[in-house]
Amino acid sequence: MKITIEFDGIEEKEDARTALDGYKWKLAMWDLDQLLRSTTKYDVSLLNRNEQASEGECEVAEKLREEIRDILESYGLKLD
């Protein structure tokens, strides 16, 4: 499959960069999700990776993972 995207002029430079960086954004969101997952699954603290997460920290991490997925879904996007 071949896709061509055209941007005209300097004023669309930022739009072009955003389009080209889409995969980087996905990777960054994946990394964030995995960081939160390590807290919910393995009880690793977000504040100090060498400490155990508190119950509250685990609850916040799980809620943030759900919110990230809801936001992505609202845009028609998925991490997986």
PDB file of N, CA and C in Angstrom, residues 14-33 68 72 77-79:
ATOM      1  N   GLU A  14       4.395  22.424  10.752  1.00  0.00           N
ATOM      2  CA  GLU A  14       4.036  21.745  12.002  1.00  0.00           C
ATOM      3  C   GLU A  14       3.065  20.591  11.746  1.00  0.00           C
ATOM      4  N   ASP A  15       2.119  20.776  10.834  1.00  0.00           N
ATOM      5  CA  ASP A  15       1.195  19.698  10.475  1.00  0.00           C
ATOM      6  C   ASP A  15       1.951  18.511   9.871  1.00  0.00           C
ATOM      7  N   ALA A  16       2.928  18.800   9.049  1.00  0.00           N
ATOM      8  CA  ALA A  16       3.740  17.748   8.438  1.00  0.00           C
ATOM      9  C   ALA A  16       4.520  16.987   9.512  1.00  0.00           C
ATOM     10  N   ARG A  17       5.111  17.714  10.443  1.00  0.00           N
ATOM     11  CA  ARG A  17       5.872  17.079  11.519  1.00  0.00           C
ATOM     12  C   ARG A  17       4.959  16.207  12.369  1.00  0.00           C
ATOM     13  N   THR A  18       3.761  16.683  12.670  1.00  0.00           N
ATOM     14  CA  THR A  18       2.804  15.903  13.454  1.00  0.00           C
ATOM     15  C   THR A  18       2.447  14.606  12.732  1.00  0.00           C
ATOM     16  N   ALA A  19       2.202  14.700  11.431  1.00  0.00           N
ATOM     17  CA  ALA A  19       1.870  13.504  10.648  1.00  0.00           C
ATOM     18  C   ALA A  19       3.026  12.511  10.647  1.00  0.00           C
ATOM     19  N   LEU A  20       4.244  13.006  10.508  1.00  0.00           N
ATOM     20  CA  LEU A  20       5.404  12.124  10.470  1.00  0.00           C
ATOM     21  C   LEU A  20       5.741  11.514  11.828  1.00  0.00           C
ATOM     22  N   ASP A  21       5.386  12.204  12.901  1.00  0.00           N
ATOM     23  CA  ASP A  21       5.706  11.740  14.254  1.00  0.00           C
ATOM     24  C   ASP A  21       4.616  10.877  14.870  1.00  0.00           C
ATOM     25  N   GLY A  22       3.600  10.534  14.130  1.00  0.00           N
ATOM     26  CA  GLY A  22       2.493   9.744  14.672  1.00  0.00           C
ATOM     27  C   GLY A  22       2.944   8.466  15.357  1.00  0.00           C
ATOM     28  N   TYR A  23       3.870   7.753  14.747  1.00  0.00           N
ATOM     29  CA  TYR A  23       4.348   6.503  15.323  1.00  0.00           C
ATOM     30  C   TYR A  23       5.094   6.749  16.630  1.00  0.00           C
ATOM     31  N   LYS A  24       5.834   7.854  16.702  1.00  0.00           N
ATOM     32  CA  LYS A  24       6.542   8.192  17.939  1.00  0.00           C
ATOM     33  C   LYS A  24       5.548   8.461  19.072  1.00  0.00           C
ATOM     34  N   TRP A  25       4.432   9.134  18.724  1.00  0.00           N
ATOM     35  CA  TRP A  25       3.397   9.387  19.732  1.00  0.00           C
ATOM     36  C   TRP A  25       2.816   8.069  20.244  1.00  0.00           C
ATOM     37  N   LYS A  26       2.594   7.137  19.342  1.00  0.00           N
ATOM     38  CA  LYS A  26       2.069   5.832  19.744  1.00  0.00           C
ATOM     39  C   LYS A  26       3.055   5.129  20.670  1.00  0.00           C
ATOM     40  N   LEU A  27       4.328   5.159  20.336  1.00  0.00           N
ATOM     41  CA  LEU A  27       5.335   4.531  21.184  1.00  0.00           C
ATOM     42  C   LEU A  27       5.410   5.190  22.559  1.00  0.00           C
ATOM     43  N   ALA A  28       5.302   6.508  22.597  1.00  0.00           N
ATOM     44  CA  ALA A  28       5.335   7.228  23.873  1.00  0.00           C
ATOM     45  C   ALA A  28       4.132   6.841  24.740  1.00  0.00           C
ATOM     46  N   MET A  29       2.957   6.739  24.127  1.00  0.00           N
ATOM     47  CA  MET A  29       1.762   6.329  24.878  1.00  0.00           C
ATOM     48  C   MET A  29       1.895   4.888  25.357  1.00  0.00           C
ATOM     49  N   TRP A  30       2.488   4.037  24.527  1.00  0.00           N
ATOM     50  CA  TRP A  30       2.725   2.637  24.913  1.00  0.00           C
ATOM     51  C   TRP A  30       3.656   2.589  26.132  1.00  0.00           C
ATOM     52  N   ASP A  31       4.735   3.379  26.105  1.00  0.00           N
ATOM     53  CA  ASP A  31       5.668   3.412  27.234  1.00  0.00           C
ATOM     54  C   ASP A  31       4.974   3.887  28.509  1.00  0.00           C
ATOM     55  N   LEU A  32       4.151   4.911  28.388  1.00  0.00           N
ATOM     56  CA  LEU A  32       3.410   5.405  29.545  1.00  0.00           C
ATOM     57  C   LEU A  32       2.472   4.327  30.081  1.00  0.00           C
ATOM     58  N   ASP A  33       1.757   3.654  29.193  1.00  0.00           N
ATOM     59  CA  ASP A  33       0.851   2.582  29.606  1.00  0.00           C
ATOM     60  C   ASP A  33       1.619   1.463  30.304  1.00  0.00           C
ATOM     61  N   ILE A  68      -6.653   6.640  29.606  1.00  0.00           N
ATOM     62  CA  ILE A  68      -5.868   6.681  28.364  1.00  0.00           C
ATOM     63  C   ILE A  68      -6.585   5.891  27.278  1.00  0.00           C
ATOM     64  N   LEU A  72      -8.103   7.425  23.799  1.00  0.00           N
ATOM     65  CA  LEU A  72      -7.666   6.908  22.502  1.00  0.00           C
ATOM     66  C   LEU A  72      -8.842   6.351  21.711  1.00  0.00           C
ATOM     67  N   LEU A  77      -8.463   5.303  18.072  1.00  0.00           N
ATOM     68  CA  LEU A  77      -7.100   4.788  18.159  1.00  0.00           C
ATOM     69  C   LEU A  77      -7.002   3.648  19.171  1.00  0.00           C
ATOM     70  N   LYS A  78      -5.989   2.795  19.004  1.00  0.00           N
ATOM     71  CA  LYS A  78      -5.723   1.700  19.948  1.00  0.00           C
ATOM     72  C   LYS A  78      -4.227   1.608  20.176  1.00  0.00           C
ATOM     73  N   LEU A  79      -3.848   1.173  21.365  1.00  0.00           N
ATOM     74  CA  LEU A  79      -2.436   0.938  21.668  1.00  0.00           C
ATOM     75  C   LEU A  79      -1.968  -0.408  21.129  1.00  0.00           C
TER      76      LEU A  79
END
